[in-house]
Amino acid sequence: MPRRIFVLTGAGISAESGLGTFRDKKGEGIWAKFDPMQLATPEAFARDPETVLAFYDARRRNLLSATPNAAHIALADLERTLASAGGELSLVTQNIDDLHERAGSRRVIHMHGELLKARCVACESVRVWAGDLPPAQRCPDCGLGGLRPHVVWFGEMPFNMDEIGRALERADLFVAIGTSGAVYPAAGFAAEARALGIPTLEINLEAADNAVIFDAARYGPASVIVPAWVEEVTVGLGGKI
Ligand code: APR
């Protein structure tokens, strides 16, 4: 029975909460409508901060009106049940939303940052920021720099990679939920887990780009598949949902 489970989540887990995904087979994702190189790179921010900040303002407003779904809630339950059975859940997310936390997850490792936080481009101080981020806003700490969303843009290093590496090494099960396997380094975690001899499971609406890597897969909406999978794991641990 797995006790130290590493779960990687992507945009698909928040899709049923009304937050758009970036890529899908129908070509209707966010990056099919908008050019990521014009909106999600440090170069784009330097060139045109108004447009970049407006894009994140709209996503932030959308997030504030969203609520966690059954998949987020089931993972929060799993975290508690594993902890009470002497195990652990390492919940690593590529998502910049706070739906895992709002569902009750205590330890969420955000590798691509958090939309409800802003960072000073000069002193790097980070603060909670739930409202729009005007281009003229100065850093309340140093007063020198402007503020940018505390998210990882294309071409930038993801956060918390050392902690993620340690969590992967001690895991006895790897599960990817709602991610297309299109963006590295996250897309490489399944192969790393496999190389470590850790069983791997994919939960997704459709096969991801790296689906062949996984030992097992379950396809369908996360809000249905994840609670059912958590139920199985939890019952095995003698806990209850
Ligand atoms: N339930 C389960 N999976 C779903 C659902 C759903 N309801 N809806 C969509 N999916 C799946 C899609 O099939 C797709 O494989 O979720 C995946 C979403 O893939 P992406 O949109 O590429 O999101 P993600 O993998 O998280 O993107 C990685 O790319 O744009 C950058 O920084 C951004 O963190 C993001 C990274």
Short mmCIF file of C-alpha atoms and ligand atoms in Angstrom, two decimals:
data_model
loop_
_atom_site.label_atom_id
_atom_site.label_comp_id
_atom_site.label_asym_id
_atom_site.label_seq_id
_atom_site.Cartn_x
_atom_site.Cartn_y
_atom_site.Cartn_z
CA MET A 1 0.00 0.00 0.00
CA PRO A 2 1.54 3.35 -1.06
CA ARG A 3 2.27 5.63 1.89
CA ARG A 4 4.46 8.34 0.39
CA ILE A 5 2.55 9.50 -2.66
CA PHE A 6 3.87 12.17 -5.02
CA VAL A 7 1.07 13.89 -6.91
CA LEU A 8 1.77 16.34 -9.75
CA THR A 9 -1.22 18.42 -10.83
CA GLY A 10 -1.77 20.58 -13.88
CA ALA A 11 -4.41 22.88 -15.33
CA GLY A 12 -6.78 19.96 -16.00
CA ILE A 13 -7.57 19.55 -12.29
CA SER A 14 -8.94 23.12 -12.20
CA ALA A 15 -10.80 22.96 -15.54
CA GLU A 16 -14.09 21.95 -13.93
CA SER A 17 -13.73 24.92 -11.56
CA GLY A 18 -13.95 27.18 -14.60
CA LEU A 19 -10.23 27.91 -15.04
CA GLY A 20 -9.11 27.43 -18.65
CA THR A 21 -6.43 24.92 -19.60
CA PHE A 22 -3.56 25.92 -21.89
CA ARG A 23 -3.59 23.11 -24.42
CA ASP A 24 -6.05 20.49 -25.56
CA LYS A 25 -6.58 18.24 -28.55
CA LYS A 26 -9.42 20.49 -29.77
CA GLY A 27 -7.05 23.47 -30.03
CA GLU A 28 -9.19 25.56 -27.67
CA GLY A 29 -6.69 26.15 -24.87
CA ILE A 30 -5.48 29.56 -23.65
CA TRP A 31 -2.30 29.30 -25.75
CA ALA A 32 -4.40 28.62 -28.85
CA LYS A 33 -6.10 32.00 -28.32
CA PHE A 34 -3.17 34.03 -26.99
CA ASP A 35 0.54 34.01 -27.86
CA PRO A 36 2.48 32.93 -24.75
CA MET A 37 5.59 34.71 -26.04
CA GLN A 38 3.66 38.01 -25.92
CA LEU A 39 2.14 37.41 -22.47
CA ALA A 40 4.19 34.98 -20.37
CA THR A 41 7.89 35.83 -20.81
CA PRO A 42 10.14 38.32 -19.00
CA GLU A 43 10.89 39.87 -22.41
CA ALA A 44 7.17 40.52 -23.04
CA PHE A 45 6.86 42.11 -19.59
CA ALA A 46 9.83 44.40 -20.26
CA ARG A 47 8.46 45.31 -23.69
CA ASP A 48 4.77 45.76 -22.82
CA PRO A 49 3.97 45.54 -19.07
CA GLU A 50 0.44 46.93 -19.52
CA THR A 51 -0.67 44.05 -21.73
CA VAL A 52 1.02 41.40 -19.60
CA LEU A 53 -0.40 42.76 -16.33
CA ALA A 54 -3.89 43.09 -17.84
CA PHE A 55 -3.75 39.42 -18.89
CA TYR A 56 -2.94 38.34 -15.34
CA ASP A 57 -5.49 40.77 -13.85
CA ALA A 58 -8.21 39.01 -15.88
CA ARG A 59 -7.00 35.57 -14.76
CA ARG A 60 -6.83 36.74 -11.14
CA ARG A 61 -10.41 38.04 -11.24
CA ASN A 62 -11.53 34.76 -12.79
CA LEU A 63 -9.77 32.82 -10.03
CA LEU A 64 -11.43 34.85 -7.28
CA SER A 65 -14.84 33.74 -8.55
CA ALA A 66 -13.83 30.06 -8.89
CA THR A 67 -14.20 27.35 -6.24
CA PRO A 68 -12.37 24.04 -5.66
CA ASN A 69 -13.97 20.92 -7.17
CA ALA A 70 -14.27 17.33 -5.94
CA ALA A 71 -10.76 16.48 -7.21
CA HIS A 72 -9.11 19.22 -5.12
CA ILE A 73 -11.18 18.19 -2.09
CA ALA A 74 -10.31 14.50 -2.46
CA LEU A 75 -6.58 15.30 -2.51
CA ALA A 76 -6.94 17.33 0.69
CA ASP A 77 -8.65 14.32 2.27
CA LEU A 78 -5.87 12.04 1.03
CA GLU A 79 -3.25 14.32 2.60
CA ARG A 80 -4.95 13.99 5.99
CA THR A 81 -5.51 10.24 5.73
CA LEU A 82 -1.92 9.54 4.67
CA ALA A 83 -0.59 11.74 7.50
CA SER A 84 -2.74 9.90 10.05
CA ALA A 85 -1.40 6.60 8.70
CA GLY A 86 2.21 7.76 9.15
CA GLY A 87 2.65 8.48 5.44
CA GLU A 88 2.78 11.68 3.38
CA LEU A 89 1.36 13.32 0.31
CA SER A 90 3.76 15.50 -1.68
CA LEU A 91 1.42 17.70 -3.67
CA VAL A 92 3.34 19.49 -6.41
CA THR A 93 1.36 21.74 -8.69
CA GLN A 94 2.11 23.57 -11.92
CA ASN A 95 -1.02 25.63 -11.28
CA ILE A 96 -0.78 29.22 -10.08
CA ASP A 97 -4.32 29.10 -8.60
CA ASP A 98 -5.02 28.58 -4.89
CA LEU A 99 -7.75 25.96 -5.27
CA HIS A 100 -5.71 23.22 -3.55
CA GLU A 101 -5.27 25.44 -0.51
CA ARG A 102 -8.92 26.51 -0.55
CA ALA A 103 -9.89 22.81 -0.66
CA GLY A 104 -7.93 22.28 2.56
CA SER A 105 -4.54 21.03 1.36
CA ARG A 106 -1.92 22.07 3.90
CA ARG A 107 1.33 21.52 2.00
CA VAL A 108 1.20 22.59 -1.65
CA ILE A 109 4.45 23.01 -3.58
CA HIS A 110 3.88 25.61 -6.34
CA MET A 111 6.57 25.11 -8.96
CA HIS A 112 5.22 27.83 -11.29
CA GLY A 113 4.37 30.39 -8.63
CA GLU A 114 1.11 31.84 -7.34
CA LEU A 115 -1.28 34.24 -9.08
CA LEU A 116 -2.46 35.80 -5.80
CA LYS A 117 1.06 37.00 -4.99
CA ALA A 118 3.20 39.82 -6.45
CA ARG A 119 6.97 40.23 -6.47
CA CYS A 120 9.13 43.33 -6.63
CA VAL A 121 11.41 43.36 -9.67
CA ALA A 122 14.10 45.17 -7.60
CA CYS A 123 14.18 43.77 -4.03
CA GLU A 124 12.36 40.51 -4.92
CA SER A 125 10.08 40.82 -1.88
CA VAL A 126 6.89 38.77 -2.32
CA ARG A 127 3.47 39.72 -0.97
CA VAL A 128 -0.13 38.57 -1.19
CA TRP A 129 -1.88 40.55 -3.95
CA ALA A 130 -5.52 39.71 -4.76
CA GLY A 131 -6.45 42.86 -6.69
CA ASP A 132 -5.42 44.18 -10.09
CA LEU A 133 -1.72 45.05 -10.44
CA PRO A 134 -1.38 48.50 -12.02
CA PRO A 135 1.80 49.09 -14.10
CA ALA A 136 2.63 52.21 -12.06
CA GLN A 137 2.48 50.35 -8.74
CA ARG A 138 5.77 50.70 -6.79
CA CYS A 139 7.07 48.15 -4.31
CA PRO A 140 5.73 49.04 -0.82
CA ASP A 141 9.00 47.76 0.68
CA CYS A 142 11.82 49.33 -1.35
CA GLY A 143 9.81 51.85 -3.38
CA LEU A 144 12.26 51.33 -6.24
CA GLY A 145 10.86 48.46 -8.28
CA GLY A 146 7.57 47.80 -9.97
CA LEU A 147 5.59 44.69 -9.09
CA ARG A 148 5.06 41.65 -11.30
CA PRO A 149 2.90 38.53 -10.78
CA HIS A 150 4.83 35.99 -8.66
CA VAL A 151 4.63 33.39 -11.41
CA VAL A 152 7.23 31.54 -13.51
CA TRP A 153 7.31 32.68 -17.12
CA PHE A 154 8.68 30.76 -20.08
CA GLY A 155 12.47 30.85 -19.97
CA GLU A 156 12.54 31.26 -16.16
CA MET A 157 13.58 28.65 -13.58
CA PRO A 158 10.74 26.89 -11.74
CA PHE A 159 10.55 27.24 -7.95
CA ASN A 160 11.25 24.64 -5.25
CA MET A 161 13.08 22.17 -7.50
CA ASP A 162 15.32 20.85 -4.66
CA GLU A 163 12.33 20.11 -2.43
CA ILE A 164 10.52 18.50 -5.37
CA GLY A 165 13.56 16.31 -6.14
CA ARG A 166 13.76 15.09 -2.54
CA ALA A 167 10.01 14.35 -2.42
CA LEU A 168 10.26 12.35 -5.65
CA GLU A 169 13.19 10.28 -4.37
CA ARG A 170 11.30 9.16 -1.25
CA ALA A 171 7.96 8.50 -3.01
CA ASP A 172 6.51 5.01 -3.44
CA LEU A 173 3.88 6.08 -5.97
CA PHE A 174 3.88 8.85 -8.61
CA VAL A 175 0.58 10.22 -9.93
CA ALA A 176 0.10 12.93 -12.59
CA ILE A 177 -3.34 14.58 -12.70
CA GLY A 178 -4.62 16.90 -15.44
CA THR A 179 -1.35 17.73 -17.16
CA SER A 180 -0.50 17.42 -20.87
CA GLY A 181 3.15 16.52 -20.29
CA ALA A 182 4.13 19.29 -22.70
CA VAL A 183 6.22 21.48 -20.39
CA TYR A 184 9.54 20.59 -18.74
CA PRO A 185 10.83 20.05 -16.14
CA ALA A 186 7.42 18.82 -14.83
CA ALA A 187 6.88 16.64 -17.92
CA GLY A 188 10.07 14.75 -17.01
CA PHE A 189 9.05 13.79 -13.46
CA ALA A 190 7.23 10.61 -14.58
CA ALA A 191 10.33 9.31 -16.34
CA GLU A 192 12.45 10.17 -13.29
CA ALA A 193 10.01 8.28 -11.07
CA ARG A 194 10.13 5.31 -13.42
CA ALA A 195 13.94 5.37 -13.40
CA LEU A 196 13.75 5.26 -9.58
CA GLY A 197 11.52 2.17 -9.80
CA ILE A 198 8.46 4.06 -8.56
CA PRO A 199 5.10 2.94 -10.04
CA THR A 200 3.46 5.70 -12.12
CA LEU A 201 -0.22 6.49 -12.74
CA GLU A 202 -1.70 9.02 -15.15
CA ILE A 203 -5.14 10.54 -14.43
CA ASN A 204 -6.30 12.78 -17.27
CA LEU A 205 -9.18 13.56 -19.60
CA GLU A 206 -7.15 12.14 -22.51
CA ALA A 207 -3.71 10.61 -22.98
CA ALA A 208 -0.95 13.17 -22.32
CA ASP A 209 2.02 13.69 -24.64
CA ASN A 210 4.12 11.45 -22.31
CA ALA A 211 1.40 8.84 -21.70
CA VAL A 212 3.68 5.95 -22.78
CA ILE A 213 5.85 6.53 -19.71
CA PHE A 214 3.11 5.58 -17.25
CA ASP A 215 2.51 2.08 -15.88
CA ALA A 216 -1.21 2.72 -15.60
CA ALA A 217 -3.75 5.34 -16.66
CA ARG A 218 -7.31 6.36 -15.88
CA TYR A 219 -9.07 8.67 -18.29
CA GLY A 220 -12.02 10.90 -17.51
CA PRO A 221 -12.92 14.13 -15.72
CA ALA A 222 -10.73 14.73 -12.65
CA SER A 223 -13.75 15.51 -10.45
CA VAL A 224 -14.94 11.90 -11.03
CA ILE A 225 -11.71 9.91 -11.39
CA VAL A 226 -9.69 11.47 -8.55
CA PRO A 227 -12.23 10.93 -5.71
CA ALA A 228 -12.71 7.30 -6.86
CA TRP A 229 -8.94 6.70 -6.91
CA VAL A 230 -8.50 8.39 -3.49
CA GLU A 231 -11.29 6.20 -2.10
CA GLU A 232 -9.41 3.09 -3.23
CA VAL A 233 -6.11 4.25 -1.77
CA THR A 234 -7.70 5.43 1.47
CA VAL A 235 -9.70 2.27 2.12
CA GLY A 236 -6.45 0.34 1.63
CA LEU A 237 -4.99 2.48 4.43
CA GLY A 238 -7.91 1.58 6.71
CA GLY A 239 -8.99 5.25 6.76
CA LYS A 240 -12.30 6.73 5.56
CA ILE A 241 -13.09 9.60 3.26
N1 APR B 1 -10.11 16.46 -15.94
C1 APR B 1 -8.87 15.90 -16.13
N2 APR B 1 -7.98 16.34 -17.06
C2 APR B 1 -8.38 17.38 -17.83
C3 APR B 1 -9.65 17.99 -17.70
C4 APR B 1 -10.54 17.48 -16.70
N3 APR B 1 -11.75 18.00 -16.50
N4 APR B 1 -9.75 18.99 -18.63
C5 APR B 1 -8.57 18.98 -19.32
N5 APR B 1 -7.76 18.00 -18.85
C6 APR B 1 -6.40 17.66 -19.30
C7 APR B 1 -6.16 17.88 -20.79
O1 APR B 1 -6.46 16.69 -21.48
C8 APR B 1 -4.67 18.19 -20.83
O2 APR B 1 -3.91 17.00 -21.01
O3 APR B 1 -5.51 18.52 -18.63
C9 APR B 1 -4.36 18.74 -19.43
C10 APR B 1 -4.07 20.23 -19.42
O4 APR B 1 -2.87 20.45 -20.12
P1 APR B 1 -2.27 21.93 -20.24
O5 APR B 1 -3.34 22.86 -20.57
O6 APR B 1 -1.09 21.81 -21.14
O7 APR B 1 -1.82 22.27 -18.74
P2 APR B 1 -0.50 21.90 -17.96
O8 APR B 1 0.00 20.55 -18.34
O9 APR B 1 -0.74 22.17 -16.54
O10 APR B 1 0.52 23.02 -18.54
C11 APR B 1 1.82 23.05 -18.02
O11 APR B 1 2.32 25.06 -19.23
O12 APR B 1 1.48 26.98 -20.03
C12 APR B 1 2.32 26.46 -19.09
O13 APR B 1 2.91 27.33 -16.98
C13 APR B 1 1.84 26.78 -17.68
O14 APR B 1 1.73 25.35 -15.75
C14 APR B 1 1.46 25.43 -17.12
C15 APR B 1 2.31 24.48 -17.93
#
